[in-house]
Tab-separated table of C-alpha atoms in Angstrom:
chain	number	residue	atom	x	y	z
A	1	MET	CA	11.739	37.334	-2.768
A	2	SER	CA	11.089	37.097	1.155
A	3	ILE	CA	12.465	34.418	3.428
A	4	PRO	CA	9.256	32.936	4.496
A	5	TRP	CA	7.985	33.131	0.790
A	6	LEU	CA	11.022	30.749	-0.092
A	7	LEU	CA	10.384	28.375	2.313
A	8	ARG	CA	6.811	27.838	1.256
A	9	ILE	CA	8.449	27.517	-2.560
A	10	VAL	CA	10.929	24.663	-1.179
A	11	SER	CA	8.639	22.624	0.645
A	12	GLY	CA	5.815	22.831	-1.814
A	13	LYS	CA	3.342	24.815	0.514
A	14	GLN	CA	3.504	27.254	-1.921
A	15	LYS	CA	0.802	26.542	-4.713
A	16	GLY	CA	0.196	27.783	-8.647
A	17	PRO	CA	2.066	28.502	-11.728
A	18	ALA	CA	4.678	30.918	-10.274
A	19	ALA	CA	5.194	29.061	-7.159
A	20	ALA	CA	6.056	25.546	-9.806
A	21	LEU	CA	8.066	27.828	-12.091
A	22	VAL	CA	10.307	29.172	-9.484
A	23	ARG	CA	10.782	25.035	-8.524
A	24	VAL	CA	11.961	24.723	-11.571
A	25	GLY	CA	14.419	26.987	-12.011
A	26	LEU	CA	15.182	26.384	-8.223
A	27	TRP	CA	15.803	22.358	-9.480
A	28	SER	CA	17.902	23.657	-12.282
A	29	LEU	CA	20.697	25.298	-10.252
A	30	THR	CA	20.594	22.500	-7.618
A	31	PRO	CA	23.053	19.985	-10.083
A	32	ILE	CA	25.713	22.781	-9.689
A	33	TYR	CA	25.764	23.425	-6.002
A	34	ARG	CA	25.677	19.286	-5.268
A	35	PHE	CA	28.659	19.022	-7.967
A	36	ALA	CA	30.844	22.007	-5.900
A	37	VAL	CA	29.926	20.239	-2.580
A	38	TRP	CA	31.011	16.936	-3.952
A	39	PHE	CA	33.944	18.648	-5.582
A	40	ARG	CA	35.215	20.370	-2.256
A	41	ASN	CA	34.477	17.038	-0.227
A	42	ARG	CA	36.434	15.084	-2.524
A	43	GLN	CA	39.569	17.419	-2.350
A	44	PHE	CA	39.516	16.854	1.613
A	45	ASP	CA	38.934	13.415	1.527
A	46	THR	CA	41.985	12.576	-1.224
A	47	GLY	CA	43.930	15.153	0.908
A	48	SER	CA	44.400	17.756	-1.971
A	49	ARG	CA	43.268	20.108	0.725
A	50	ASP	CA	44.644	20.293	3.489
A	51	ILE	CA	43.505	19.439	7.498
A	52	THR	CA	45.070	21.401	9.634
A	53	SER	CA	45.239	20.449	13.157
A	54	VAL	CA	45.575	22.558	16.442
A	55	ASP	CA	47.102	21.881	19.420
A	56	ALA	CA	43.859	21.182	21.625
A	57	LYS	CA	40.590	18.739	21.432
A	58	VAL	CA	38.416	20.111	18.436
A	59	ILE	CA	35.147	19.355	19.184
A	60	SER	CA	32.856	20.162	16.315
A	61	ILE	CA	28.840	21.156	16.321
A	62	GLY	CA	27.117	21.574	13.337
A	63	ASN	CA	24.418	20.535	10.983
A	64	LEU	CA	23.206	19.530	7.532
A	65	THR	CA	20.698	21.758	6.974
A	66	THR	CA	20.450	25.702	6.572
A	67	GLY	CA	18.517	27.464	9.603
A	68	GLY	CA	17.991	26.635	13.384
A	69	THR	CA	18.526	23.064	14.504
A	70	GLY	CA	19.852	23.995	18.044
A	71	LYS	CA	23.407	24.428	17.935
A	72	THR	CA	23.510	27.128	20.419
A	73	PRO	CA	21.807	24.822	23.020
A	74	MET	CA	24.295	22.277	22.280
A	75	VAL	CA	27.059	23.976	22.332
A	76	VAL	CA	26.155	25.132	25.677
A	77	TRP	CA	25.626	21.509	26.929
A	78	VAL	CA	29.492	20.342	25.751
A	79	SER	CA	30.720	23.423	27.006
A	80	GLN	CA	29.191	23.169	30.434
A	81	LEU	CA	29.987	19.146	30.634
A	82	LEU	CA	34.265	19.862	30.244
A	83	GLN	CA	33.477	22.776	32.873
A	84	ARG	CA	32.089	20.080	35.204
A	85	ASN	CA	34.979	18.045	34.770
A	86	ASN	CA	37.863	20.385	35.190
A	87	LEU	CA	38.676	20.953	31.705
A	88	SER	CA	38.809	24.757	29.887
A	89	VAL	CA	37.201	25.020	27.005
A	90	GLY	CA	37.167	28.082	24.537
A	91	ILE	CA	34.364	28.286	21.330
A	92	VAL	CA	35.363	29.194	18.008
A	93	SER	CA	32.322	30.222	15.387
A	94	ARG	CA	32.399	32.234	12.085
A	95	GLY	CA	30.693	35.356	13.759
A	96	TYR	CA	28.009	34.799	10.751
A	97	GLY	CA	25.841	38.284	11.058
A	98	SER	CA	28.220	40.291	12.982
A	99	ARG	CA	28.166	44.407	12.329
A	100	ASP	CA	32.150	44.205	11.903
A	101	ASP	CA	35.472	42.093	12.507
A	102	GLN	CA	35.112	44.257	16.122
A	103	THR	CA	31.749	42.984	17.424
A	104	PRO	CA	29.985	39.524	18.618
A	105	ASN	CA	26.917	38.531	16.961
A	106	ASP	CA	23.724	37.470	18.589
A	107	GLU	CA	25.041	34.047	18.896
A	108	ALA	CA	27.955	35.033	20.873
A	109	LEU	CA	25.897	37.718	22.981
A	110	GLU	CA	23.739	34.596	24.239
A	111	LEU	CA	26.945	32.478	24.782
A	112	LEU	CA	28.567	35.155	26.985
A	113	SER	CA	24.957	35.693	29.016
A	114	ARG	CA	24.786	31.768	29.523
A	115	LEU	CA	28.851	30.830	29.695
A	116	PRO	CA	30.233	34.085	30.797
A	117	ALA	CA	33.535	32.579	31.809
A	118	VAL	CA	34.350	30.624	28.445
A	119	PRO	CA	36.328	32.564	26.032
A	120	HIS	CA	34.840	32.635	22.623
A	121	VAL	CA	36.730	34.075	19.301
A	122	GLN	CA	34.616	34.705	16.201
A	123	ASN	CA	36.422	34.719	12.787
A	124	PRO	CA	35.624	33.875	9.261
A	125	ASP	CA	39.369	31.575	9.692
A	126	ARG	CA	38.466	28.990	12.157
A	127	VAL	CA	41.780	27.472	11.939
A	128	ALA	CA	43.255	31.326	12.781
A	129	ALA	CA	40.468	31.709	15.674
A	130	ALA	CA	41.314	28.389	17.032
A	131	ARG	CA	45.108	29.006	17.347
A	132	SER	CA	44.126	32.366	18.625
A	133	CYS	CA	42.142	31.046	21.580
A	134	ILE	CA	44.714	28.270	22.392
A	135	GLU	CA	47.353	30.860	22.797
A	136	LYS	CA	45.379	33.476	24.825
A	137	HIS	CA	43.977	30.888	27.207
A	138	SER	CA	45.113	27.929	26.958
A	139	VAL	CA	42.429	26.056	26.716
A	140	ASP	CA	42.270	22.272	26.529
A	141	ALA	CA	39.105	21.949	24.269
A	142	ILE	CA	37.852	23.562	21.257
A	143	VAL	CA	33.857	23.955	20.538
A	144	LEU	CA	33.563	24.798	17.032
A	145	ASP	CA	30.098	26.116	16.413
A	146	ASP	CA	28.792	25.090	13.067
A	147	GLY	CA	31.740	23.193	12.265
A	148	PHE	CA	30.902	20.497	10.173
A	149	GLN	CA	30.862	21.765	6.853
A	150	HIS	CA	34.045	23.851	7.511
A	151	ARG	CA	36.746	21.224	7.183
A	152	ARG	CA	39.817	22.861	6.694
A	153	ILE	CA	40.147	22.531	10.766
A	154	GLY	CA	40.804	19.157	12.083
A	155	ARG	CA	38.556	17.879	14.673
A	156	ASP	CA	38.509	14.808	17.529
A	157	LEU	CA	34.698	15.011	17.399
A	158	ASP	CA	32.195	16.103	14.919
A	159	ILE	CA	28.559	16.188	16.068
A	160	VAL	CA	25.901	16.604	13.818
A	161	LEU	CA	22.289	17.911	14.734
A	162	ILE	CA	19.506	16.775	13.399
A	163	ASP	CA	16.013	18.735	13.777
A	164	ALA	CA	13.518	15.975	14.296
A	165	SER	CA	10.085	18.664	12.589
A	166	ASN	CA	12.538	19.158	9.306
A	167	PRO	CA	14.926	16.169	9.686
A	168	PHE	CA	16.315	16.717	5.913
A	169	GLY	CA	15.432	19.956	4.126
A	170	PHE	CA	12.638	18.856	2.013
A	171	GLY	CA	14.437	16.182	0.427
A	172	ASN	CA	17.058	18.442	-1.444
A	173	VAL	CA	20.148	20.230	-1.211
A	174	LEU	CA	20.321	24.030	-2.124
A	175	PRO	CA	18.658	25.864	-3.503
A	176	ARG	CA	15.676	23.250	-4.243
A	177	GLY	CA	15.731	22.304	-0.505
A	178	LEU	CA	17.421	23.384	2.690
A	179	LEU	CA	20.345	20.765	2.940
A	180	ARG	CA	24.104	22.352	2.805
A	181	GLU	CA	24.952	18.659	1.731
A	182	PRO	CA	23.284	15.183	0.683
A	183	ILE	CA	22.028	13.213	3.410
A	184	SER	CA	25.135	10.697	2.466
A	185	SER	CA	27.667	13.426	4.116
A	186	LEU	CA	26.205	11.944	7.564
A	187	LYS	CA	29.196	9.237	7.267
A	188	ARG	CA	31.582	11.871	8.419
A	189	ALA	CA	29.249	12.147	11.736
A	190	ASP	CA	30.879	10.677	14.641
A	191	ILE	CA	27.643	11.430	16.794
A	192	VAL	CA	24.142	12.286	15.388
A	193	VAL	CA	21.802	14.004	17.675
A	194	VAL	CA	18.361	13.955	16.848
A	195	THR	CA	17.366	17.844	18.296
A	196	ARG	CA	13.433	19.039	18.897
A	197	CYS	CA	11.833	15.427	19.587
A	198	ASP	CA	9.237	16.993	21.636
A	199	ARG	CA	7.653	18.534	18.118
A	200	VAL	CA	6.792	15.711	16.782
A	201	GLU	CA	5.116	12.636	17.084
A	202	ALA	CA	7.310	9.072	18.317
A	203	ASP	CA	6.707	7.587	14.915
A	204	MET	CA	8.402	10.287	13.160
A	205	VAL	CA	11.342	9.979	15.539
A	206	LEU	CA	11.506	6.581	14.772
A	207	ALA	CA	11.566	7.153	11.100
A	208	THR	CA	14.312	9.948	11.330
A	209	ARG	CA	16.637	7.199	12.864
A	210	ARG	CA	15.876	4.696	10.316
A	211	ARG	CA	17.166	7.173	7.943
A	212	ILE	CA	20.063	8.433	9.571
A	213	ALA	CA	21.082	4.687	10.551
A	214	ALA	CA	21.141	4.045	6.892
A	215	GLU	CA	23.658	6.668	6.166
A	216	THR	CA	25.529	6.264	9.373
A	217	SER	CA	26.933	3.429	11.988
A	218	ALA	CA	27.388	6.206	14.297
A	219	PRO	CA	25.231	6.356	17.750
A	220	ILE	CA	22.376	8.480	17.768
A	221	VAL	CA	21.456	10.436	20.330
A	222	LEU	CA	17.514	12.373	21.103
A	223	ALA	CA	17.163	15.464	22.527
A	224	ARG	CA	14.410	17.846	23.623
A	225	THR	CA	13.704	21.302	24.505
A	226	THR	CA	11.792	22.339	27.412
A	227	ALA	CA	10.364	25.963	28.526
A	228	ASN	CA	9.496	26.945	32.292
A	229	SER	CA	10.037	30.636	32.799
A	230	LEU	CA	10.409	33.917	30.750
A	231	PHE	CA	12.838	36.110	31.904
A	232	GLN	CA	13.967	39.807	31.021
A	233	HIS	CA	16.831	42.012	30.419
A	234	LYS	CA	18.349	43.811	33.328
A	235	ASN	CA	20.101	47.167	33.211
A	236	SER	CA	23.016	47.923	35.870
A	237	GLU	CA	21.005	50.660	36.954
A	238	ALA	CA	17.651	51.256	38.752
A	239	THR	CA	14.719	49.346	37.091
A	240	THR	CA	12.060	51.452	35.066
A	241	THR	CA	9.459	48.169	35.423
A	242	ASP	CA	7.743	46.532	38.127
A	243	GLU	CA	7.743	43.434	36.280
A	244	PRO	CA	10.018	40.687	38.197
A	245	THR	CA	13.345	39.272	36.447
A	246	GLU	CA	11.783	36.313	35.833
A	247	ILE	CA	8.417	34.725	35.561
A	248	PRO	CA	7.384	30.879	35.425
A	249	ILE	CA	5.161	29.957	32.530
A	250	ALA	CA	2.250	29.603	34.597
A	251	LYS	CA	2.148	33.168	35.712
A	252	ALA	CA	2.546	34.317	32.254
A	253	HIS	CA	-0.599	33.027	31.547
A	254	SER	CA	-2.139	36.160	32.261
A	255	GLY	CA	-0.931	38.339	30.118
A	256	ARG	CA	-1.373	39.131	26.610
A	257	TRP	CA	1.403	38.628	24.268
A	258	PHE	CA	3.219	39.941	21.000
A	259	ALA	CA	5.930	37.673	19.684
A	260	PHE	CA	8.759	38.704	17.649
A	261	SER	CA	12.181	36.854	16.504
A	262	ALA	CA	15.244	36.964	14.327
A	263	ILE	CA	16.614	33.742	14.204
A	264	GLY	CA	17.199	30.617	12.024
A	265	ASN	CA	13.647	28.742	12.894
A	266	PRO	CA	10.980	30.938	14.210
A	267	GLU	CA	8.569	28.536	13.602
A	268	SER	CA	10.065	26.234	16.371
A	269	PHE	CA	9.816	29.479	18.847
A	270	GLU	CA	6.229	30.087	18.086
A	271	ALA	CA	5.124	26.635	18.005
A	272	SER	CA	6.510	26.783	21.701
A	273	LEU	CA	4.832	29.433	22.639
A	274	ALA	CA	1.671	27.582	21.439
A	275	GLU	CA	2.283	24.542	23.363
A	276	LEU	CA	2.882	26.433	26.685
A	277	GLN	CA	-0.566	28.397	25.688
A	278	LEU	CA	0.711	31.734	25.860
A	279	ASP	CA	-1.981	34.434	25.192
A	280	VAL	CA	0.017	35.412	21.594
A	281	LEU	CA	-2.278	37.882	19.962
A	282	GLY	CA	0.232	37.838	17.119
A	283	SER	CA	3.556	37.863	15.993
A	284	ILE	CA	6.484	39.576	13.339
A	285	ARG	CA	9.535	37.732	12.197
A	286	PHE	CA	12.743	39.165	11.006
A	287	ARG	CA	15.718	37.708	8.822
A	288	ASP	CA	18.120	35.590	10.774
A	289	HIS	CA	20.606	37.538	12.596
A	290	HIS	CA	18.613	40.847	11.906
A	291	HIS	CA	20.129	44.016	13.914
A	292	PHE	CA	17.261	46.075	14.935
A	293	ASP	CA	16.922	49.436	14.971
A	294	ASP	CA	14.358	52.325	16.354
A	295	GLY	CA	12.413	51.789	13.451
A	296	ASP	CA	12.113	48.176	14.336
A	297	LEU	CA	11.512	48.439	17.706
A	298	ARG	CA	8.784	51.302	16.791
A	299	LYS	CA	7.278	48.480	14.096
A	300	ILE	CA	7.237	46.005	17.102
A	301	VAL	CA	5.551	48.027	19.972
A	302	VAL	CA	2.720	49.563	17.176
A	303	ALA	CA	1.839	45.875	15.672
A	304	ALA	CA	2.067	45.319	19.545
A	305	LYS	CA	-0.502	47.784	20.529
A	306	GLN	CA	-2.760	46.796	17.138
A	307	ALA	CA	-3.060	42.988	18.434
A	308	GLY	CA	-4.168	44.289	22.072
A	309	ALA	CA	-1.018	42.930	23.735
A	310	ASP	CA	0.528	44.351	26.684
A	311	ARG	CA	3.966	42.267	27.029
A	312	LEU	CA	6.377	41.079	24.412
A	313	VAL	CA	8.142	38.112	24.006
A	314	CYS	CA	11.227	37.454	21.758
A	315	THR	CA	13.977	34.710	22.078
A	316	HIS	CA	17.340	34.883	23.926
A	317	LYS	CA	19.376	35.248	20.897
A	318	ASP	CA	16.890	38.509	19.977
A	319	LEU	CA	16.886	39.663	23.622
A	320	VAL	CA	20.649	39.932	23.760
A	321	LYS	CA	21.005	41.934	21.043
A	322	ILE	CA	17.900	44.633	22.079
A	323	SER	CA	19.717	45.022	25.491
A	324	ARG	CA	16.479	46.460	27.363
A	325	GLU	CA	13.755	45.761	29.757
A	326	SER	CA	10.908	47.189	27.688
A	327	ILE	CA	10.295	48.622	23.885
A	328	GLY	CA	8.071	51.448	24.753
A	329	ASP	CA	5.691	51.045	27.673
A	330	ARG	CA	5.962	47.100	26.825
A	331	PRO	CA	7.859	45.371	29.048
A	332	VAL	CA	10.044	42.117	26.619
A	333	PHE	CA	10.640	39.007	28.158
A	334	ALA	CA	12.914	36.127	26.293
A	335	LEU	CA	11.327	32.586	26.669
A	336	LYS	CA	13.906	30.513	28.396
A	337	ILE	CA	14.917	27.210	26.646
A	338	ASP	CA	16.694	24.412	28.790
A	339	PHE	CA	18.310	21.530	26.594
A	340	GLU	CA	17.626	17.800	27.645
A	341	ILE	CA	18.757	14.724	25.806
A	342	PHE	CA	16.823	12.186	27.382
A	343	GLU	CA	18.545	9.389	25.610
A	344	GLY	CA	21.743	8.567	24.881
A	345	GLN	CA	22.992	11.009	27.285
A	346	GLU	CA	25.760	8.519	29.154
A	347	GLU	CA	27.315	7.645	25.660
A	348	ILE	CA	27.523	11.010	24.559
A	349	GLU	CA	29.261	12.035	27.509
A	350	GLN	CA	31.594	9.025	26.926
A	351	ALA	CA	32.505	9.646	23.888
A	352	ILE	CA	33.675	13.406	24.980
A	353	LEU	CA	35.447	13.249	27.813
A	354	ASP	CA	37.224	9.986	26.541
A	355	LEU	CA	38.599	12.551	24.289
A	356	PHE	CA	41.036	14.072	27.116
A	357	ALA	CA	41.554	10.357	29.185
A	358	THR	CA	45.287	10.658	28.548
A	359	LEU	CA	45.332	14.496	29.857
A	360	LYS	CA	43.584	13.367	33.144
A	361	ALA	CA	46.057	10.315	33.229
A	362	LEU	CA	48.836	12.900	33.197
A	363	GLU	CA	47.169	14.827	36.040
């Protein structure tokens, strides 16, 4: 069962008796999942499961749904805010999709390229990871990537991201929908950030805000993504292509592009390319966190040639895994995405920096 097909099932786009039968099956499993989530949260709420504090401020960035909601750009944004205010920061994440315990996953590689001075510790045991980061790097703050459901580690601020283009996972928890836990869990959030507001009409953003406000009194912040250029991986050795390292979108319109991705929300990436009016002649999607092998790269090049494309475009997360400036004779670029908070920025900045008021007073 492929992921795209399953998404068509849960969204209701896939029609026919077989699709209806699968939806019934998923419905039958949903109460089991919902009970398991309720029981686990109840244990933490009542104190029957311990919440462990660490010797640094912990800022959790998470979401309610599976798939991409913009957590990595938010991690970058928070980390850079802390750096600008002379606070040392480390990142902790599970490391989902890594080849082994010693190899960073694609998200860690992307964060390394964007935040080279920020230590990043990956470990399924987030408490152990945070303690290791604090001990080795003496950080003031831990940014906990994808931490909303990982309740064993205490946090000082819970930031929850909601994707405006599919805010509530088709209205159902897993496996019938994409919600990792019910919408009512937003009551645990300290701040809710609605991402990708540029992907939908203003009335849909307003409806999402109202739905969130019905569950929590937490501040609601609005964010969007912008793309102004494409960039290329460069080896330390002499480059093998005449293409520049970075090209503005305006100059990219002359190319014939073929897109590929292995991310949680490929629709958003492809929508960005369409909005930028790039001449994209075809695309291939791989499973989130997929590790590209030589066979995959050959498949991409063959498909690009068949489509008549002379350039390849992917996401930053994909490019750091490939670590090359071309695949075959096709140069490969990544779309440079910038994250912008356009409503509520002052409020979220203040909430974050207030955590360190005592520390600043002692300096």
